[in-house]
Coordinates of C-alpha atoms in Angstrom, one line a residue:
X1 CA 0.0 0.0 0.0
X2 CA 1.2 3.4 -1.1
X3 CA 1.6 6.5 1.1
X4 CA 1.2 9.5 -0.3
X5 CA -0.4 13.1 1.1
X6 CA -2.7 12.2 3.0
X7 CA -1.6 9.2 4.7
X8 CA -3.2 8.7 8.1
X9 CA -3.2 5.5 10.4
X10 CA -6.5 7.3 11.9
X11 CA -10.1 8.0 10.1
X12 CA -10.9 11.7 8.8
X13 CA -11.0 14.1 11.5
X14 CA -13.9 16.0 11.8
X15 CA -13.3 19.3 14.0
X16 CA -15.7 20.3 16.0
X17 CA -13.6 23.1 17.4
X18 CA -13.1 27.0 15.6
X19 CA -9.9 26.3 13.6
X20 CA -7.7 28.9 12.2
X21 CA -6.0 27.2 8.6
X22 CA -2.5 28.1 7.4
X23 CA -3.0 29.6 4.3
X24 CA 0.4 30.4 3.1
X25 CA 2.9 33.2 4.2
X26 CA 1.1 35.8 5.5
X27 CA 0.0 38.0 2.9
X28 CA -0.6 41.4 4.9
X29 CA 3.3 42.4 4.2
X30 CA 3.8 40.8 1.2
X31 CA 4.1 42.2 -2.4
X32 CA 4.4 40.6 -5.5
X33 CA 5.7 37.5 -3.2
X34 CA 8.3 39.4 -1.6
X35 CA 8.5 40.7 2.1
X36 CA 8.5 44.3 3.1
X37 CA 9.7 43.7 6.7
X38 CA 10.7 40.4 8.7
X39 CA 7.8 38.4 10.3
X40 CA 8.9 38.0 13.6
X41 CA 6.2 36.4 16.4
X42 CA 7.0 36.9 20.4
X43 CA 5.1 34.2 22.4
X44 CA 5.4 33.6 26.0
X45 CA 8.4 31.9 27.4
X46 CA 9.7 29.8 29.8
X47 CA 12.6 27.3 30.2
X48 CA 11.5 23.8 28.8
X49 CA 14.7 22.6 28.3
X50 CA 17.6 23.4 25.3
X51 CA 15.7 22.2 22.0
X52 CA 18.0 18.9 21.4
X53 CA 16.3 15.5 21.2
X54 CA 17.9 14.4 24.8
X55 CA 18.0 17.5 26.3
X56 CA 14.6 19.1 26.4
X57 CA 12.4 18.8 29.5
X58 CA 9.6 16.0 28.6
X59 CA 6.8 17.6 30.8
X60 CA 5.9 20.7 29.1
X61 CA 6.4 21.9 25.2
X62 CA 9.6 21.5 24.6
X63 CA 9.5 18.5 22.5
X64 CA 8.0 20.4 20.4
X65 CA 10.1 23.6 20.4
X66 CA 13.0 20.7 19.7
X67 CA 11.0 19.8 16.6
X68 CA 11.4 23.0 15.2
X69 CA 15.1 22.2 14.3
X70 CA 14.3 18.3 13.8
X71 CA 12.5 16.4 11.3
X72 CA 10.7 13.2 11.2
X73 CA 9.8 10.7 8.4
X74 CA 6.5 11.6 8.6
X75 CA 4.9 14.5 10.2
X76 CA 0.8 15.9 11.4
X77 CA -1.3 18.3 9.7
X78 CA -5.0 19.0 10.8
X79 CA -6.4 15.6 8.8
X80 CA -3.8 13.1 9.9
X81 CA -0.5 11.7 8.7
X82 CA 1.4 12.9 6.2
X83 CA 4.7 12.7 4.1
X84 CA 8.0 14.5 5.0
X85 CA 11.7 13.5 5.5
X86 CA 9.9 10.4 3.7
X87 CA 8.1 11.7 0.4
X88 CA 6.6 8.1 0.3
X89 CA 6.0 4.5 1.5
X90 CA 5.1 1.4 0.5
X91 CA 3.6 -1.6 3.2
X92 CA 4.1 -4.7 2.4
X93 CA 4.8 -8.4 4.3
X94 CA 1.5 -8.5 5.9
X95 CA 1.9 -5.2 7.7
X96 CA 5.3 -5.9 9.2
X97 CA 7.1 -4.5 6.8
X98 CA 7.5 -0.1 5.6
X99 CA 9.9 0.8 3.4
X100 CA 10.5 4.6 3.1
X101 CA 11.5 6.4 0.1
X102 CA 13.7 9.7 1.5
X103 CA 13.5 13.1 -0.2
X104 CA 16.6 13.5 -2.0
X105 CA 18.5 16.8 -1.4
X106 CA 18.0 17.3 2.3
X107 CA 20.7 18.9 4.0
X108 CA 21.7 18.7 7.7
X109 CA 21.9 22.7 8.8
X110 CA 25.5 22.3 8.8
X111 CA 25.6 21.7 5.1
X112 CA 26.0 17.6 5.5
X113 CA 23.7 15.5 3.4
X114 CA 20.9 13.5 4.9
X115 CA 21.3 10.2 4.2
X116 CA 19.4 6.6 4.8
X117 CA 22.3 5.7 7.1
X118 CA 21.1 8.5 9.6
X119 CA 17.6 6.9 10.1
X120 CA 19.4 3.8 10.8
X121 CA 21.8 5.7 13.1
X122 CA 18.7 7.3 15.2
X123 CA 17.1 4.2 15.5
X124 CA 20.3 2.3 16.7
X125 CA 21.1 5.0 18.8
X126 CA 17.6 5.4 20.6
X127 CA 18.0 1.8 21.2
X128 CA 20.6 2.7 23.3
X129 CA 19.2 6.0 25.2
X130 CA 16.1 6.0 24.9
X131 CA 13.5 8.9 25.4
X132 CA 10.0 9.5 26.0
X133 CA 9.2 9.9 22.4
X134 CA 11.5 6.5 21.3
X135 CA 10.0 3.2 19.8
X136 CA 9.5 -0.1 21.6
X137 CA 13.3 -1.8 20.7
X138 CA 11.0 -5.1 20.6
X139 CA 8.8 -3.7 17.6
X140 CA 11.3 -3.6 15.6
X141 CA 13.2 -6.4 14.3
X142 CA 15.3 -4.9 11.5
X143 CA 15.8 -1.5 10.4
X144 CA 18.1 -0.8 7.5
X145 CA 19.2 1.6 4.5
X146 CA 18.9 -0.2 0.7
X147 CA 20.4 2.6 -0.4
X148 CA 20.9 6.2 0.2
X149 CA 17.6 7.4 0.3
X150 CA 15.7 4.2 1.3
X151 CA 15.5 2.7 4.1
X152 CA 13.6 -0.3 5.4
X153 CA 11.6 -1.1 8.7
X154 CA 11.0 -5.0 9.4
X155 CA 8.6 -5.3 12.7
X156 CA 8.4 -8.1 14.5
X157 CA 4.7 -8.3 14.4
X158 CA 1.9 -6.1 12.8
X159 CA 1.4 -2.7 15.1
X160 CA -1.4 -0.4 14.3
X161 CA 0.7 2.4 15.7
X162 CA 4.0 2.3 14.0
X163 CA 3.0 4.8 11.5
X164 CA 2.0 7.5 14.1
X165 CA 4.7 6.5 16.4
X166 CA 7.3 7.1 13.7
X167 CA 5.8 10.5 13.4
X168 CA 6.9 11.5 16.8
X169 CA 10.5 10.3 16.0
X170 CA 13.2 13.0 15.7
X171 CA 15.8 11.9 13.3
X172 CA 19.2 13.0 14.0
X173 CA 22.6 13.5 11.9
X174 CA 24.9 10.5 12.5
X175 CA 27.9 12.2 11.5
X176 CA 27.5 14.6 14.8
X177 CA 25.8 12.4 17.5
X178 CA 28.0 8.9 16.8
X179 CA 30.8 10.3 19.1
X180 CA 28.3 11.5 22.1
X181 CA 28.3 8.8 24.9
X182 CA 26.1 10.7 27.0
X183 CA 23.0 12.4 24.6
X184 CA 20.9 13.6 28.2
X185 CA 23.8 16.2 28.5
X186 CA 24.8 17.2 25.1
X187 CA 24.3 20.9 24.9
X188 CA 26.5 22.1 22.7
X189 CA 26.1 23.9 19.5
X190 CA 26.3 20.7 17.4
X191 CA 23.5 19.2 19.6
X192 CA 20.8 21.6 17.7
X193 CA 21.4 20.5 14.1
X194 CA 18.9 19.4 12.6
X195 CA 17.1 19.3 9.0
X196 CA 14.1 21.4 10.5
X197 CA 13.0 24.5 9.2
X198 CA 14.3 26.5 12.3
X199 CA 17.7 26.8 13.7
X200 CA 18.1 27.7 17.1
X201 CA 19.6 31.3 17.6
X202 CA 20.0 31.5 21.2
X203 CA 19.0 30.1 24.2
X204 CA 18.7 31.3 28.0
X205 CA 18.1 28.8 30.4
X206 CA 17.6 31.5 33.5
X207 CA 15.3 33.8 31.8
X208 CA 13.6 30.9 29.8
X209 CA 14.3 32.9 26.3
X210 CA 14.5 31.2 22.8
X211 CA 15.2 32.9 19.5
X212 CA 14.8 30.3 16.2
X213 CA 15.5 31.7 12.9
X214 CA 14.3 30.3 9.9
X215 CA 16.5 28.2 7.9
X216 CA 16.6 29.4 4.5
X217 CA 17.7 26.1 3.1
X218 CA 15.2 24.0 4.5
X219 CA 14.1 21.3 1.6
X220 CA 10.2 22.0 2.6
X221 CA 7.5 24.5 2.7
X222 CA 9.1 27.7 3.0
X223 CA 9.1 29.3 6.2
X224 CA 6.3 31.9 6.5
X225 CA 7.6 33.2 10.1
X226 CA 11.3 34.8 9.6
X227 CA 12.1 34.9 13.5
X228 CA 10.3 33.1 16.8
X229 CA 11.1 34.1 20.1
X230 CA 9.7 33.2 23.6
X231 CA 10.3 35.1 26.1
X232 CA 9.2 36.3 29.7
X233 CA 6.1 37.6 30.5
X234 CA 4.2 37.2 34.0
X235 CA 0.5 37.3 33.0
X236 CA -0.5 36.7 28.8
X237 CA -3.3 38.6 28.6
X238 CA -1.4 41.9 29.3
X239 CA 1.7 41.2 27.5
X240 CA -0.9 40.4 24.5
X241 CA -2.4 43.4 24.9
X242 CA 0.7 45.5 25.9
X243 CA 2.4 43.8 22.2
X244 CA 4.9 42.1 24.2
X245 CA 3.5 38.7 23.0
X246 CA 1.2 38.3 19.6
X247 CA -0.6 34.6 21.0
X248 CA -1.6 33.8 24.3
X249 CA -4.2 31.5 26.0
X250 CA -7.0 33.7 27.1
X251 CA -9.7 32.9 30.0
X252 CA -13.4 33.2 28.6
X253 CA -14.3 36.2 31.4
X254 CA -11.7 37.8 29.5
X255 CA -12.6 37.1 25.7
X256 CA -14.9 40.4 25.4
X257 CA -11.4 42.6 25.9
X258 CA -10.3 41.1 22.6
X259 CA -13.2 40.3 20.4
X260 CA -14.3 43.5 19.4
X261 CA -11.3 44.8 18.8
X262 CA -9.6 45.3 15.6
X263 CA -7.1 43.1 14.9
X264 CA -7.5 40.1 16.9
X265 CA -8.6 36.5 16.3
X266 CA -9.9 33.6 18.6
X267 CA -9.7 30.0 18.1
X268 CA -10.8 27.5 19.9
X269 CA -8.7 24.6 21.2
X270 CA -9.8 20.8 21.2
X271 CA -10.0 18.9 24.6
X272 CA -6.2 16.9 24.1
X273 CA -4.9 18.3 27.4
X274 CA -6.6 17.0 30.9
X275 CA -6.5 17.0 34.5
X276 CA -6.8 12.8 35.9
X277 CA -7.1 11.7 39.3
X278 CA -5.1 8.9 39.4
X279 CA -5.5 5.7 42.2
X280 CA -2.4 3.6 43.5
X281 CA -3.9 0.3 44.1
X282 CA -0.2 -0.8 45.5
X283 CA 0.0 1.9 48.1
X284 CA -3.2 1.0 49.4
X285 CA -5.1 -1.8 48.9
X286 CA -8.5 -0.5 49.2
X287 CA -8.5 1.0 46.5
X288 CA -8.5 -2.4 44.3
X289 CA -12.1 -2.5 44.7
X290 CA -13.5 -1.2 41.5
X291 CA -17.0 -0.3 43.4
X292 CA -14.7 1.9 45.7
X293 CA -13.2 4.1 42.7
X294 CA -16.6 3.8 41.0
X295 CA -17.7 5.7 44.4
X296 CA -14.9 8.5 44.0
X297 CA -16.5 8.9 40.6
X298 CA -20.4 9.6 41.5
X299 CA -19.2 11.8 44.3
X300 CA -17.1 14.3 42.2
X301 CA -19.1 16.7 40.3
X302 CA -16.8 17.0 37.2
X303 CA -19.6 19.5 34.9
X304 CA -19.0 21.5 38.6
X305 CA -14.9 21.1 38.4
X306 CA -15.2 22.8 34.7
X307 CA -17.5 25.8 35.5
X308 CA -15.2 26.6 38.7
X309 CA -11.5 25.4 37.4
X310 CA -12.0 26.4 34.0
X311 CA -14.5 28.9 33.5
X312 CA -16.8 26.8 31.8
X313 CA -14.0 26.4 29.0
X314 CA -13.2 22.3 29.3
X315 CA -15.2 19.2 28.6
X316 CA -15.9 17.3 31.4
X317 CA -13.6 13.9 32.1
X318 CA -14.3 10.6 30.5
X319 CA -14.2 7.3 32.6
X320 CA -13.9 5.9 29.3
X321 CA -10.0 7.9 29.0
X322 CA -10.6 9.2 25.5
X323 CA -11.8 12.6 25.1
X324 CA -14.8 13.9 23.1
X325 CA -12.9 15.3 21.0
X326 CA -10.6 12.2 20.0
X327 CA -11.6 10.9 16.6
X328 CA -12.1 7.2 18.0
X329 CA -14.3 8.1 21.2
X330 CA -16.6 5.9 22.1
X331 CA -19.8 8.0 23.9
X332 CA -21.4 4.6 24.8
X333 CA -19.6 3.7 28.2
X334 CA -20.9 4.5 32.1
X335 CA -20.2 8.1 32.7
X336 CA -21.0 7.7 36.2
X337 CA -22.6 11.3 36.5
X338 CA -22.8 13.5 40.0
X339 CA -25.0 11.1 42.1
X340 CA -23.9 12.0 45.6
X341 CA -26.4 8.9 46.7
X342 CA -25.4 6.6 44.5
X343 CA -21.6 7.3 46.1
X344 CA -22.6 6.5 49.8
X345 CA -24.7 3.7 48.6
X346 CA -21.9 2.3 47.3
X347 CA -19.5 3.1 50.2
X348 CA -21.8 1.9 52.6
X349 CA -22.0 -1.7 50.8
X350 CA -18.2 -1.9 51.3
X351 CA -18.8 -1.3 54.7
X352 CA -17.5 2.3 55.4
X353 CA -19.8 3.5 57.4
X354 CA -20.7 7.2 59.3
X355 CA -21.5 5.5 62.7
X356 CA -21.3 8.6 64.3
X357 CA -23.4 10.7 62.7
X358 CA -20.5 12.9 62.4
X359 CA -19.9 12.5 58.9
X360 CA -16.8 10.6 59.2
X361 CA -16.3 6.9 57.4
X362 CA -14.8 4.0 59.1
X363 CA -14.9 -0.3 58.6
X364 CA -15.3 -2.3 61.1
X365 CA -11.9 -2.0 62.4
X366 CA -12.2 1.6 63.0
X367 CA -9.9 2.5 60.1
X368 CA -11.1 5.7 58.3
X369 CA -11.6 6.2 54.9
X370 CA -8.7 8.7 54.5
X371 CA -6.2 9.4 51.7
X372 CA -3.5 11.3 50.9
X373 CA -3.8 13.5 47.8
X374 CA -0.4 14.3 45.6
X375 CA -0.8 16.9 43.3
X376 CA 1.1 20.0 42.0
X377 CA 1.4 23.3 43.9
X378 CA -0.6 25.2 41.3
X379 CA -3.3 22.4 41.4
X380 CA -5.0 23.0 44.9
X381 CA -7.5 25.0 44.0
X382 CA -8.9 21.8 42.1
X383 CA -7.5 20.0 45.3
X384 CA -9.6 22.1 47.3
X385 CA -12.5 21.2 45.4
X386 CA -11.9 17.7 45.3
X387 CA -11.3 17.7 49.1
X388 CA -14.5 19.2 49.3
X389 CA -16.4 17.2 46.7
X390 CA -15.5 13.8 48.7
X391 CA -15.8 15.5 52.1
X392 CA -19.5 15.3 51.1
X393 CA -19.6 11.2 50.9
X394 CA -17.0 10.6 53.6
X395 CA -14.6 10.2 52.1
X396 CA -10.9 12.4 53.8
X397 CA -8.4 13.9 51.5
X398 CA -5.3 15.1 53.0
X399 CA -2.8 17.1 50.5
X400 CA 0.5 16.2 49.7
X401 CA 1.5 19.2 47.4
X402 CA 5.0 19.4 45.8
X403 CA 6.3 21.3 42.5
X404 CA 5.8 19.7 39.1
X405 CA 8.9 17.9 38.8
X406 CA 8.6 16.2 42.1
X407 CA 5.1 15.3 41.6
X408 CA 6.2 13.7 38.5
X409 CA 8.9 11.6 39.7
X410 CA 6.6 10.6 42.5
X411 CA 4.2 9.4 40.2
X412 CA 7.1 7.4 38.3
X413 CA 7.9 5.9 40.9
X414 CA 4.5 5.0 42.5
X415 CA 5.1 7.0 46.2
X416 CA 1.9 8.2 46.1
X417 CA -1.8 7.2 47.2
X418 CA -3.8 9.5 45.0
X419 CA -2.6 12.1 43.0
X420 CA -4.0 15.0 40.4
X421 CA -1.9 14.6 37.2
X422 CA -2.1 17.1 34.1
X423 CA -0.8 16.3 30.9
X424 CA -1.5 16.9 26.9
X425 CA -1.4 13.1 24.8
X426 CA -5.0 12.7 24.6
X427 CA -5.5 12.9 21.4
X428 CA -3.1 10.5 20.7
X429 CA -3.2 7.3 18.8
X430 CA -5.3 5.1 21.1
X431 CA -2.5 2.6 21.9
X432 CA -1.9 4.7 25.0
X433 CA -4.8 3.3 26.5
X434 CA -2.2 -0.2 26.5
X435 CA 0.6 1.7 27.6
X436 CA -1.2 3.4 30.4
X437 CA -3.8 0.4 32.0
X438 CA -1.1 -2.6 31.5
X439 CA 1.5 -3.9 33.5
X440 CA 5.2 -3.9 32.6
X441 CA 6.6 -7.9 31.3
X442 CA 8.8 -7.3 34.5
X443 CA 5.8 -7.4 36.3
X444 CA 7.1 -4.1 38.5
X445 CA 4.9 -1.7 37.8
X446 CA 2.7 0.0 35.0
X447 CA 3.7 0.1 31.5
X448 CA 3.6 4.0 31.0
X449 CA 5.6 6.2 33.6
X450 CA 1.9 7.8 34.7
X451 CA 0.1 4.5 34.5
X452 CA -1.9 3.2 37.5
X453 CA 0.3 0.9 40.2
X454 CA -1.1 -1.9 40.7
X455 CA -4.0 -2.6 38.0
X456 CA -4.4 -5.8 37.0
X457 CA -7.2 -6.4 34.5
X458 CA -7.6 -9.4 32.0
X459 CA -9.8 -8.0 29.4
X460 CA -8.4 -4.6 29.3
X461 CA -5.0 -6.6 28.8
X462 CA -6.4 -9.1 26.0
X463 CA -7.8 -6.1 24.4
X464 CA -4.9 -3.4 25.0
X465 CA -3.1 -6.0 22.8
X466 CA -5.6 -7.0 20.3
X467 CA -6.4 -3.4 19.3
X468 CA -2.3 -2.9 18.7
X469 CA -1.5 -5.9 16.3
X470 CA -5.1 -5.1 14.2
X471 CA -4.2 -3.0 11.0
X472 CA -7.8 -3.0 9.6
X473 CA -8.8 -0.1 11.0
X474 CA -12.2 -0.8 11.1
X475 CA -11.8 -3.8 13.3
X476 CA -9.1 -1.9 15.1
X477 CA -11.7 0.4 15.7
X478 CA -14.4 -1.6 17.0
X479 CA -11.6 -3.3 19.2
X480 CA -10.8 0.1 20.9
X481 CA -14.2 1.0 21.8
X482 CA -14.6 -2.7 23.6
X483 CA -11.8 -1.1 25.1
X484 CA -12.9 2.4 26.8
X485 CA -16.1 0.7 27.7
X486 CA -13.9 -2.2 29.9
X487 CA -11.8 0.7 31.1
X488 CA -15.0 2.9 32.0
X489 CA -16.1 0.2 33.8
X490 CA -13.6 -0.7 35.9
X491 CA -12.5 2.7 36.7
X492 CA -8.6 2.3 37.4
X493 CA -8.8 6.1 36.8
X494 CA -11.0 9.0 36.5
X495 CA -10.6 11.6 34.1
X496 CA -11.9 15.0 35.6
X497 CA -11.7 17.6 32.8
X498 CA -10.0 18.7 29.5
X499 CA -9.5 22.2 29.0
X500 CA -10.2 24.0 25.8
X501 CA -8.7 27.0 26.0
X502 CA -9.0 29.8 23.7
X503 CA -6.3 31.4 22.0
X504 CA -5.9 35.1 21.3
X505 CA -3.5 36.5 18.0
X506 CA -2.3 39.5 16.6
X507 CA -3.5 38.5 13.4
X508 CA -2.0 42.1 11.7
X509 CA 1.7 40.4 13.4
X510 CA 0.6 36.8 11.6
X511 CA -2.1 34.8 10.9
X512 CA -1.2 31.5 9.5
X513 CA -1.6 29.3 13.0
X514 CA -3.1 25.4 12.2
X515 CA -3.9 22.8 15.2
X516 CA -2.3 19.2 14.3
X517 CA -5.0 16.4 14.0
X518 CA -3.9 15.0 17.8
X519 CA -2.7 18.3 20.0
X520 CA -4.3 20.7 21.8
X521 CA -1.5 23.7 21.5
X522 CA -1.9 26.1 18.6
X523 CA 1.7 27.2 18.4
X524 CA 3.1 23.8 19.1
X525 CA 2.2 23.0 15.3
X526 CA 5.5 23.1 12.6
X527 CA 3.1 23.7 9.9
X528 CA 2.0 26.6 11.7
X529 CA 4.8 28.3 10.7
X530 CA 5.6 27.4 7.3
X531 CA 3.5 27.9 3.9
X532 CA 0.6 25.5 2.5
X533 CA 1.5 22.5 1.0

């Protein structure tokens, strides 16, 4: 089977959010097809790490600020999957084997041809150091250049995410990166050259600043944005306002300040970021009992957590893990809606009772039903919430707050009980639904670094690996829904809201910004950036 354009290991999106389409360089200082000044967009900044494939921070964006210097084979516009260091591909050996056919006059951005040989050096050497966006070493069997601009991928059995996991995976110049023993700490100037459109100019690690350039040799679209740069700014609204930023995420209570004003645009985002309250069934074993999580879920108004936390701007959290918004959600699962009965109902037939009258839940040993609550510093107001949402059932929260990073290694590591977790991904290919709910072949923990500890679950296992080894996507399809509805029921999470922010733009400064098919982010996108295709 031939790829070509439009490519996609998923079905035609339909968007249901206010998209903005890229539709070529932007014309407002343009003339004949020549520029009268530099474009040059300021967006809010931040230090996510310096923009190398090892070196970036992997909470946060800047896997995608590193893929503004590096390519991949294949690449996300707003429909799905397309074509890019690979112009094509051809399927074959009963989907276990892709062989790529590589554009042909790429250049590294220090003048070096790309070759075949460095997509078999990026795969050998993610093998080696692996990172949160490399591929399972045990899906691959072979991977190997025919020549100089094809190269071939045997798997060792038929996965219905290669394609899309392939388009997360940065290739990098072997001629540079075979004499680095240590990639995680490779900062130097060589660390940032890529085949990317964008080369990075500078980079401040205190103040969080980034300047990328646009590479005037890039083999692709041509760069509609001449200069990028992120820099400080404490609050987004005012330094949109103020001109110190021309994009920022904008609260709905303070949408009117922009909409009648001359100048600015609003989109819409999907729902591929969320908030999840995640249960350690390890830590404590109570929580193995799928009516006890069930409970959790009646007693939390989640329609409530969006109006409050969000403003009304979010989708409320689906037991079934895919969003709304996802292209293979299934609506057809227990949603468990606010039923504050239904919760002690179910709390009281596990024996956790309020003997006292006083609101407080014990068994018969006297133990209460207490937790401790792990979440993020800048998370307790949906703490609070929570704690205040459960108090109602009888159900104790005590907070265990830390900052990001140490709420994410805690998580990692399983050292909590419960814990609030925010991440983007949702819109991913569905296969994170296996990499999240299963356990690891070691057998010492989850699968994924934020998966639950201590879920054990047949049927979401046998289907969690049906779904990925079924390349009829129709079957794969139907597999996947079986899937969320398993999940929905058993509850080994709960996901309580996905935001969808809006975004604000100077669209006199630029207005070619595109979502990707899968991401929530509307600068995140390389295409946003760069002409039509």
């Amino acid at each position: 089977m031939l790829g070509d354009l439009r490519k996609t290991v998923f079905l035609p999106l339909i968007l249901t959010f206010c998209l903005v389409s890229a539709t070529g360089c932007a014309p407002y200082n343009q003339t004949a097809g020549s520029r009268l000044e530099p474009v040059v967009v300021r967006l809010a900044g931040g230090d996510w790490g310096y923009p190398s494939p090892y070196a970036y921070h992997e909470q946060g964006p800047g896997y995608y600020k590193m893929l503004l210097v590096f390519d991949t084979l294949l690449e996300k516009d707003e429909g799905g999957i397309i074509p890019w260091l690979a112009a094509k591909w051809e399927e074959s050996g009963g989907s276990r084997v892709y062989t790529f056919h590589l554009r042909e006059n790429v250049r590294w951005q220090d003048g070096k041809p790309f070759t075949a040989g460095d997509v078999v050096f990026s795969w050998e050497y993610a093998r080696k150091h692996p990172r949160a966006w490399s591929i399972d070493p045990a899906l691959v069997d072979e991977v190997r250049n025919l020549d100089e601009h094809t190269v071939r991928f045997r798997l060792s059995r038929p996965n219905a995410a290669f394609l899309y996991k392939l388009a997360g995976f940065p290739i990098i110049p072997a001629h540079i990166w075979k004499d680095v023993p240590d990639p995680y700490h490779f900062t130097e100037p060589r660390a940032v050259i890529g085949t990317g459109p964008y080369r990075l100019a500078s980079y401040s690690k205190g103040e969080g600043v980034y300047r990328f350039e646009a590479n005037r040799d890039f083999w692709g679209p041509k760069p509609c944005v001449d200069v990028i740069e992120m820099v400080p700014v404490e609050d987004g609204v005012l330094a949109l306002e103020q001109g110190k930023i021309d994009l920022a995420a904008v609260p709905p209570d303070l949408l009117e300040r922009f909409q009648n004003k001359p100048g600015y645009h609003v989109a819409k985002s999907p729902g591929y970021w969320g908030y999840r309250l995640i249960f350690n069934l390890e830590q404590n074993k109570a929580l193995a009992r799928s009516e006890l999580r069930q409970a959790f879920a009646y007693a939390i108004d989640r329609p409530g957590l969006v109006k409050k936390c969000a403003q009304g701007a979010a989708l409320p959290g689906n037991p079934g893990i895919l969003p709304p918004n996802h292209i293979w959600y299934n609506p057809n699962v227990p949603q468990y809606r606010y039923n504050l009965r239904k919760a002690v109902e179910l709390l009281e037939q596990l024996g956790w009772h309020d003997r006292d009258g006083d609101g407080i839940r014990e068994d018969a040993r006297g133990n209460r039903l207490a937790f401790e609550l792990l979440l993020a510093q800048e998370d307790v107001q949906l703490g609070e919430l929570l704690k205040q949402q459960l108090r109602k059932a009888g159900i104790e929260v005590k907070f265990v707050s830390a900052d990001l990073k140490t709420r994410d290694s805690l998580v990692k590591q399983g050292k909590y009980e419960l814990a609030v977790t925010g991440e983007g991904g949702w819109g991913n290919d569905p296969d994170y639904l296996r990499e999240r709910f299963t356990r690891s072949e070691k057998g010492t923990g989850p699968l994924a670094a934020g998966g639950t500890w201590g879920y054990d679950n047949p049927t979401v296992e046998r289907l969690a690996k049906e779904q990925l080894h079924e390349t009829n996507p129709v079957k794969r399809r139907n597999l996947v829904a079986q899937l969320q509805k398993a999940l929905a029921e058993d509850l080994p999470e709960l996901p309580l809201y996905y935001p969808t922010p809006y975004y604000v733009y100077h669209a006199s400064v630029y207005a070619g910004w595109t979502f990707m098919f899968d991401h929530h982010s509307l600068c995140d996108a390389k295409l946003s950036y760069l002409a039509s295709l």
